[in-house]
Amino acid sequence: MLDIGAAALARLRASHTAPVLLRITDLGGVPHIVPVTAGSVTADASRLVRRAVSLEVADGAGLFDPADTSSVLSPFAGATVEVFQGISSRMVRTASAFTAAFGPAFSRTTVVYGDDETDWFPVGVFTVTEASEKSGPGGKSVSLTGEDVSTRINRPWSAEWPIAAGTTVSAAIRAILTDAGVASSAMSITVPSSFVTPSLILGGSSNGSPVQSCADLAEACGYTFSVSASGIFETRQMPSPWNDPQMDATGLLLSIDRKIALKDAVNGVVVQAEGTGMLEPWRAEKWIDDAESPLRRGGPYGENPLLVSTSMVSSVAQAEQAAELLFGGSVGFTFDVETVPMPHVDIGDVLSFTHGGRAFTTVVESFSLPLDAGSAQRLTVRAVTYGD
């Protein structure tokens, strides 16, 4: 969760506007500030490339020409599209306010920008995957779809990639990303050095991609791998609704869909490690054991664990630690909520709220953040109970 600050949080809970602008940077490093007329950003923990965007933008500057594959917004041009949403106590109608807040150059690793009246939050850094032009009485507009920048390296391995036994998982992930062309300044890989790999050969006939391999290495340690809202390739410890910092979203809640369904209900984690040279697989597991929970192991629901089968675990102890870390963000069941748009909230963040006299603690699994005025944000959250 991005640092929202007391002033911005107060504006979010009160009457405010949510301006949206794009910063499009071409391969020459030239930035273009572009207003958005409609669209949304989605993120989903179940997707390998987690974040996607759909936009309609005014194109008075002529950044897209459907007859020119090298025009700035062509999917082949390699431009970086950064989307920002503000929380403002005033109307922000022009790009000048955005430019003034950001300056001619700013660090992508800084997560909050703004002034006394507006805070801008990054909600995604994307590469264009499709662009189309529309012309009408109001002029020319461009419809864009895109995926976060990890899509650029989410392609099949071109050769085998060996990893020596005893390599730290963090070093292995950094080496994969460096080889794929990711700058070290765009990485935040934080898996503890106690997690090391067995001897591995990635790529070749094993299919997958550098992104898939990084995600698999992280998951075998109880971590996630993705690109953050500010464009950083990062690992994060699996969220825990019991231990992680929480944001009280009660005042921002618009509706809750409290259906009860078996779909996606998980009551345990099983990590099974197997590989060349192992006489028998290592197995580690953790289950809901609360006697009051309808999802308890041995209860009427039975057993439905998250099963992680991996060749990337180097010891029984590592498998046990991975199961422990994966547990918090995996068990429970999901339901949907609608809220006031919250540009600072991301996948894996822990939200608490009170509804109908019950208190909920949830982990965000997916969301759709609107980029037009007046629409609600829709989130799918995971909880162990339907309120205490």
Coordinates of C-alpha atoms in Angstrom, one line a residue:
M1 CA 0.0 0.0 0.0
L2 CA 1.4 3.4 -1.0
D3 CA 1.9 6.0 1.8
I4 CA -1.2 8.1 1.5
G5 CA -0.6 10.6 4.3
A6 CA -3.1 12.1 6.6
A7 CA -4.1 15.1 4.4
A8 CA -4.8 12.9 1.3
L9 CA -6.7 10.3 3.4
A10 CA -8.9 13.1 4.8
R11 CA -9.6 14.3 1.3
L12 CA -10.4 10.8 0.2
R13 CA -13.0 10.4 3.0
A14 CA -14.5 13.8 2.2
S15 CA -15.8 15.4 -1.1
H16 CA -13.0 15.3 -3.6
T17 CA -12.1 14.9 -7.3
A18 CA -10.0 12.1 -8.8
P19 CA -8.2 13.6 -11.8
V20 CA -6.3 11.2 -14.1
L21 CA -3.4 11.9 -16.5
L22 CA -0.8 9.9 -18.4
R23 CA 2.9 10.4 -18.8
I24 CA 4.0 8.7 -22.0
T25 CA 7.7 8.5 -22.5
D26 CA 9.1 7.5 -25.9
L27 CA 12.3 5.6 -26.5
G28 CA 14.1 8.9 -26.9
G29 CA 13.2 9.8 -23.4
V30 CA 10.8 12.6 -24.4
P31 CA 7.8 12.8 -22.0
H32 CA 4.2 13.6 -23.2
I33 CA 1.5 14.6 -20.7
V34 CA -1.8 13.4 -22.0
P35 CA -5.3 13.7 -20.5
V36 CA -7.6 10.7 -20.2
T37 CA -11.2 10.7 -21.2
A38 CA -12.2 7.2 -20.0
G39 CA -10.8 3.9 -19.0
S40 CA -9.8 1.6 -16.1
V41 CA -6.8 -0.1 -14.5
T42 CA -7.2 -3.8 -13.4
A43 CA -5.0 -5.9 -11.3
D44 CA -5.4 -9.6 -10.4
A45 CA -3.1 -11.8 -8.2
S46 CA -4.0 -14.9 -10.3
R47 CA -2.5 -13.4 -13.5
L48 CA 1.2 -13.7 -14.3
V49 CA 1.2 -10.2 -15.7
R50 CA -0.9 -8.8 -13.0
R51 CA -1.8 -5.3 -14.2
A52 CA -3.6 -4.2 -17.3
V53 CA -5.1 -0.9 -18.6
S54 CA -7.7 0.2 -21.0
L55 CA -7.8 3.9 -22.0
E56 CA -9.3 6.4 -24.3
V57 CA -7.1 9.5 -24.7
A58 CA -7.3 12.8 -26.5
D59 CA -4.5 12.9 -29.1
G60 CA -4.2 16.5 -30.1
A61 CA -0.4 16.0 -30.3
G62 CA -0.7 13.3 -33.0
L63 CA 1.1 10.6 -31.0
F64 CA -0.6 7.7 -32.9
D65 CA -0.7 7.2 -36.6
P66 CA -2.3 3.9 -37.6
A67 CA -0.3 4.0 -40.9
D68 CA 3.0 4.4 -39.0
T69 CA 4.2 1.5 -36.8
S70 CA 6.9 3.7 -35.3
S71 CA 4.5 6.4 -34.0
V72 CA 4.8 7.0 -30.3
L73 CA 1.7 5.0 -29.3
S74 CA 2.2 2.1 -31.7
P75 CA 2.6 -1.2 -29.9
F76 CA 5.9 -1.6 -31.7
A77 CA 7.4 1.7 -30.6
G78 CA 8.3 0.7 -27.0
A79 CA 6.8 3.7 -25.3
T80 CA 6.3 3.6 -21.5
V81 CA 2.8 4.6 -20.4
E82 CA 2.5 5.7 -16.8
V83 CA -1.0 6.3 -15.3
F84 CA -1.5 8.5 -12.3
Q85 CA -4.7 9.2 -10.4
G86 CA -5.0 12.1 -8.0
I87 CA -7.0 12.9 -4.8
S88 CA -7.7 16.5 -5.0
S89 CA -9.7 19.2 -3.2
R90 CA -10.2 21.1 -6.4
M91 CA -10.9 20.5 -10.1
V92 CA -7.7 19.6 -12.1
R93 CA -8.6 20.3 -15.7
T94 CA -5.3 20.9 -17.4
A95 CA -1.9 19.1 -17.7
S96 CA -0.2 22.2 -16.3
A97 CA -1.1 21.3 -12.7
F98 CA 0.2 17.8 -13.2
T99 CA 3.4 19.1 -14.8
A100 CA 4.0 21.6 -12.0
A101 CA 3.6 18.9 -9.4
F102 CA 6.0 16.5 -11.1
G103 CA 8.5 18.8 -12.6
P104 CA 10.4 18.1 -15.8
A105 CA 11.9 14.9 -14.4
F106 CA 11.0 12.8 -11.4
S107 CA 12.0 9.5 -10.0
R108 CA 9.7 6.6 -10.7
T109 CA 10.6 5.1 -7.4
T110 CA 9.1 8.0 -5.5
V111 CA 5.5 6.9 -4.9
V112 CA 3.6 10.1 -3.9
Y113 CA 3.8 13.5 -5.6
G114 CA 1.7 16.6 -5.3
D115 CA 1.1 19.9 -3.4
D116 CA -1.2 21.1 -0.6
E117 CA -4.4 20.4 -2.6
T118 CA -3.6 17.4 -4.7
D119 CA -1.7 14.1 -4.2
W120 CA -0.9 12.1 -7.3
F121 CA -0.5 8.3 -7.0
P122 CA 1.0 5.9 -9.7
V123 CA -1.5 3.2 -10.6
G124 CA 0.5 1.4 -13.2
V125 CA 3.4 1.5 -15.7
F126 CA 2.5 -0.1 -19.0
T127 CA 3.6 -1.0 -22.4
V128 CA 1.0 -0.6 -25.2
T129 CA -0.3 -3.9 -26.6
E130 CA -3.0 -2.4 -28.9
A131 CA -3.9 1.0 -30.3
S132 CA -6.7 2.2 -32.5
E133 CA -7.8 5.6 -33.8
K134 CA -11.2 7.2 -33.7
S135 CA -12.2 10.4 -35.5
G136 CA -15.4 12.4 -34.9
P137 CA -16.8 15.9 -34.6
G138 CA -14.8 16.4 -31.4
G139 CA -11.5 15.5 -33.1
K140 CA -9.3 12.5 -32.9
S141 CA -9.0 10.2 -30.0
V142 CA -7.0 7.0 -29.4
S143 CA -8.1 3.8 -27.6
L144 CA -5.3 2.0 -25.9
T145 CA -4.9 -1.3 -24.1
G146 CA -1.7 -2.3 -22.3
E147 CA -0.1 -4.6 -19.8
D148 CA 2.4 -3.8 -17.1
V149 CA 6.0 -3.7 -18.3
S150 CA 6.7 -7.3 -17.2
T151 CA 4.9 -8.3 -20.5
R152 CA 8.0 -7.3 -22.4
I153 CA 9.9 -10.2 -20.9
N154 CA 7.0 -12.6 -20.5
R155 CA 8.1 -14.5 -23.6
P156 CA 9.5 -18.0 -24.0
W157 CA 13.1 -18.6 -22.9
S158 CA 15.4 -18.5 -25.9
A159 CA 18.0 -20.8 -24.2
E160 CA 18.6 -22.9 -21.1
W161 CA 19.4 -21.0 -18.0
P162 CA 21.3 -22.9 -15.3
I163 CA 21.3 -21.9 -11.6
A164 CA 23.9 -23.5 -9.3
A165 CA 22.9 -25.2 -6.1
G166 CA 23.2 -22.8 -3.1
T167 CA 22.4 -19.6 -5.1
T168 CA 20.2 -17.3 -3.0
V169 CA 16.8 -16.9 -4.5
S170 CA 17.1 -13.1 -4.6
A171 CA 20.4 -13.4 -6.6
A172 CA 18.8 -15.9 -9.0
I173 CA 15.8 -13.6 -9.6
R174 CA 18.1 -10.5 -10.1
A175 CA 20.3 -12.4 -12.5
I176 CA 17.2 -13.5 -14.6
L177 CA 15.9 -9.9 -14.7
T178 CA 19.3 -8.4 -15.6
D179 CA 19.7 -10.9 -18.4
A180 CA 16.3 -9.8 -19.7
G181 CA 17.3 -6.2 -19.8
V182 CA 15.7 -4.9 -16.5
A183 CA 17.8 -2.1 -14.9
S184 CA 18.9 -2.8 -11.3
S185 CA 17.2 0.5 -10.3
A186 CA 13.9 -1.0 -11.4
M187 CA 14.3 -4.0 -9.0
S188 CA 13.3 -4.5 -5.4
I189 CA 14.0 -8.2 -4.7
T190 CA 13.7 -8.9 -0.9
V191 CA 13.6 -12.6 -0.4
P192 CA 15.8 -13.4 2.6
S193 CA 19.2 -14.9 2.0
S194 CA 18.2 -18.0 3.9
F195 CA 16.3 -19.1 0.9
V196 CA 18.6 -20.8 -1.6
T197 CA 18.0 -22.9 -4.7
P198 CA 18.9 -26.5 -5.6
S199 CA 20.7 -27.0 -8.9
L200 CA 18.2 -25.9 -11.6
I201 CA 18.1 -25.6 -15.3
L202 CA 15.4 -23.1 -16.5
G203 CA 14.3 -22.5 -20.0
G204 CA 15.0 -24.9 -22.9
S205 CA 12.3 -27.5 -23.2
S206 CA 10.7 -26.6 -19.9
N207 CA 8.7 -23.8 -21.6
G208 CA 7.7 -20.9 -19.4
S209 CA 9.3 -17.5 -19.5
P210 CA 11.7 -15.4 -17.4
V211 CA 8.6 -13.9 -15.6
Q212 CA 7.2 -17.3 -14.9
S213 CA 10.5 -18.5 -13.5
C214 CA 10.9 -15.5 -11.2
A215 CA 7.3 -16.0 -10.0
D216 CA 7.9 -19.7 -9.3
L217 CA 11.2 -19.0 -7.4
A218 CA 9.4 -16.4 -5.3
E219 CA 6.4 -18.7 -4.6
A220 CA 8.6 -21.5 -3.4
C221 CA 9.7 -19.1 -0.6
G222 CA 6.2 -17.8 0.3
Y223 CA 6.7 -14.6 -1.7
T224 CA 5.0 -13.0 -4.7
F225 CA 6.7 -11.6 -7.7
S226 CA 5.1 -8.8 -9.8
V227 CA 5.5 -5.2 -11.1
S228 CA 4.4 -2.5 -8.7
A229 CA 2.2 0.4 -9.5
S230 CA 5.3 2.5 -9.9
G231 CA 6.9 0.1 -12.4
I232 CA 9.3 -1.7 -10.0
F233 CA 9.9 -5.5 -10.4
E234 CA 9.5 -6.6 -6.8
T235 CA 9.0 -9.5 -4.5
R236 CA 6.7 -9.2 -1.5
Q237 CA 6.2 -11.6 1.4
M238 CA 2.8 -13.2 1.1
P239 CA 0.2 -11.0 2.9
S240 CA -1.2 -11.9 6.3
P241 CA -4.5 -10.6 7.5
W242 CA -3.3 -11.2 11.1
N243 CA 0.1 -9.5 11.0
D244 CA 0.3 -7.0 8.2
P245 CA -0.6 -3.3 8.6
Q246 CA -4.3 -2.6 7.9
M247 CA -6.2 0.3 6.4
D248 CA -9.7 0.9 7.8
A249 CA -11.8 1.3 4.6
T250 CA -15.2 1.5 6.4
G251 CA -15.9 5.1 5.4
L252 CA -15.0 4.3 1.8
L253 CA -17.3 1.3 1.4
L254 CA -20.2 1.6 -0.9
S255 CA -21.5 -1.9 -1.1
I256 CA -20.6 -5.5 -0.3
D257 CA -21.7 -8.7 -2.1
R258 CA -21.8 -11.1 0.8
K259 CA -22.6 -14.3 -1.1
I260 CA -21.4 -17.6 0.2
A261 CA -20.0 -20.0 -2.4
L262 CA -17.6 -22.9 -2.5
K263 CA -15.7 -21.4 -5.4
D264 CA -12.2 -20.3 -4.4
A265 CA -12.6 -21.4 -0.8
V266 CA -9.2 -22.6 0.5
N267 CA -8.5 -24.0 3.9
G268 CA -4.9 -25.0 3.8
V269 CA -1.6 -24.9 2.0
V270 CA 0.5 -27.9 0.8
V271 CA 4.0 -27.4 -0.5
Q272 CA 5.4 -30.5 -2.2
A273 CA 9.0 -30.4 -3.4
E274 CA 10.4 -32.9 -5.8
G275 CA 13.3 -33.0 -8.1
T276 CA 16.3 -34.8 -9.6
G277 CA 18.2 -36.7 -6.9
M278 CA 15.5 -36.7 -4.3
L279 CA 14.6 -40.2 -2.9
E280 CA 11.1 -39.0 -2.0
P281 CA 9.3 -35.6 -2.2
W282 CA 9.4 -33.2 0.7
R283 CA 6.0 -32.2 1.9
A284 CA 5.0 -29.3 4.2
E285 CA 1.4 -28.3 5.0
K286 CA -0.6 -25.9 7.1
W287 CA -4.4 -25.9 7.7
I288 CA -7.1 -23.8 9.3
D289 CA -7.4 -25.5 12.7
D290 CA -9.8 -23.1 14.4
A291 CA -12.7 -25.2 15.8
E292 CA -15.1 -22.4 15.2
S293 CA -14.4 -22.0 11.5
P294 CA -16.6 -23.7 9.0
L295 CA -13.5 -24.1 6.8
R296 CA -11.5 -26.0 9.5
R297 CA -9.7 -29.2 8.4
G298 CA -11.9 -32.1 9.3
G299 CA -15.1 -30.0 9.3
P300 CA -18.0 -30.4 6.9
Y301 CA -16.2 -28.6 4.1
G302 CA -13.4 -31.2 3.9
E303 CA -10.0 -30.4 2.5
N304 CA -9.3 -27.9 -0.4
P305 CA -5.7 -26.7 -0.1
L306 CA -3.6 -24.5 -2.3
L307 CA -1.2 -27.0 -3.7
V308 CA 2.3 -25.8 -4.7
S309 CA 4.3 -28.4 -6.4
T310 CA 7.9 -27.2 -7.0
S311 CA 11.4 -28.3 -7.9
M312 CA 12.8 -25.0 -6.5
V313 CA 12.9 -25.9 -2.8
S314 CA 16.3 -26.8 -1.3
S315 CA 15.3 -28.3 2.1
V316 CA 12.4 -29.5 4.2
A317 CA 12.8 -26.4 6.4
Q318 CA 12.4 -24.1 3.4
A319 CA 9.2 -26.0 2.3
E320 CA 7.8 -25.6 5.8
Q321 CA 8.6 -21.9 5.9
A322 CA 7.0 -21.4 2.5
A323 CA 3.8 -23.1 3.6
E324 CA 3.7 -20.9 6.7
L325 CA 4.1 -17.7 4.6
L326 CA 1.7 -18.7 1.9
F327 CA -1.0 -19.6 4.4
G328 CA -2.0 -16.0 5.3
G329 CA -2.8 -14.8 1.8
S330 CA -4.3 -18.0 0.5
V331 CA -6.9 -19.4 2.9
G332 CA -10.5 -18.3 3.3
F333 CA -13.0 -17.4 0.7
T334 CA -13.6 -14.4 -1.6
F335 CA -16.4 -11.9 -2.0
D336 CA -16.7 -8.5 -3.8
V337 CA -17.0 -5.0 -2.5
E338 CA -17.4 -1.6 -4.1
T339 CA -15.6 1.4 -2.7
V340 CA -14.7 5.0 -3.4
P341 CA -11.7 4.8 -5.8
M342 CA -8.5 4.2 -3.7
P343 CA -5.5 4.8 -6.0
H344 CA -3.0 3.9 -3.2
V345 CA -4.3 0.4 -2.6
D346 CA -2.8 -2.6 -4.4
I347 CA -3.0 -6.4 -4.6
G348 CA -2.0 -8.0 -1.3
D349 CA -2.9 -5.0 0.8
V350 CA -4.9 -5.7 4.0
L351 CA -8.2 -3.8 4.3
S352 CA -10.5 -3.8 7.4
F353 CA -14.0 -2.5 7.5
T354 CA -17.2 -2.7 9.5
H355 CA -20.5 -3.5 7.8
G356 CA -23.8 -4.6 9.4
G357 CA -22.3 -4.6 12.8
R358 CA -19.6 -7.0 11.8
A359 CA -15.8 -6.4 11.5
F360 CA -14.0 -7.8 8.5
T361 CA -10.3 -8.1 7.8
T362 CA -9.5 -8.9 4.2
V363 CA -6.7 -9.3 1.7
V364 CA -7.1 -7.6 -1.8
E365 CA -7.0 -10.2 -4.6
S366 CA -8.1 -8.2 -7.6
F367 CA -9.6 -4.8 -8.4
S368 CA -10.8 -2.6 -11.2
L369 CA -10.0 1.0 -10.7
P370 CA -12.1 3.4 -12.9
L371 CA -10.4 6.3 -14.6
D372 CA -13.6 8.3 -15.2
A373 CA -15.5 10.5 -12.8
G374 CA -18.3 9.1 -10.7
S375 CA -17.6 5.3 -11.0
A376 CA -16.9 3.0 -8.1
Q377 CA -13.9 0.8 -7.6
R378 CA -14.7 -2.9 -7.5
L379 CA -12.5 -5.2 -5.5
T380 CA -12.4 -9.0 -4.8
V381 CA -11.1 -9.6 -1.3
R382 CA -10.3 -12.8 0.7
A383 CA -11.3 -13.3 4.3
V384 CA -11.2 -16.2 6.7
T385 CA -14.6 -15.3 8.3
Y386 CA -17.6 -13.2 7.3
G387 CA -17.0 -10.7 10.1
D388 CA -16.3 -11.2 13.8

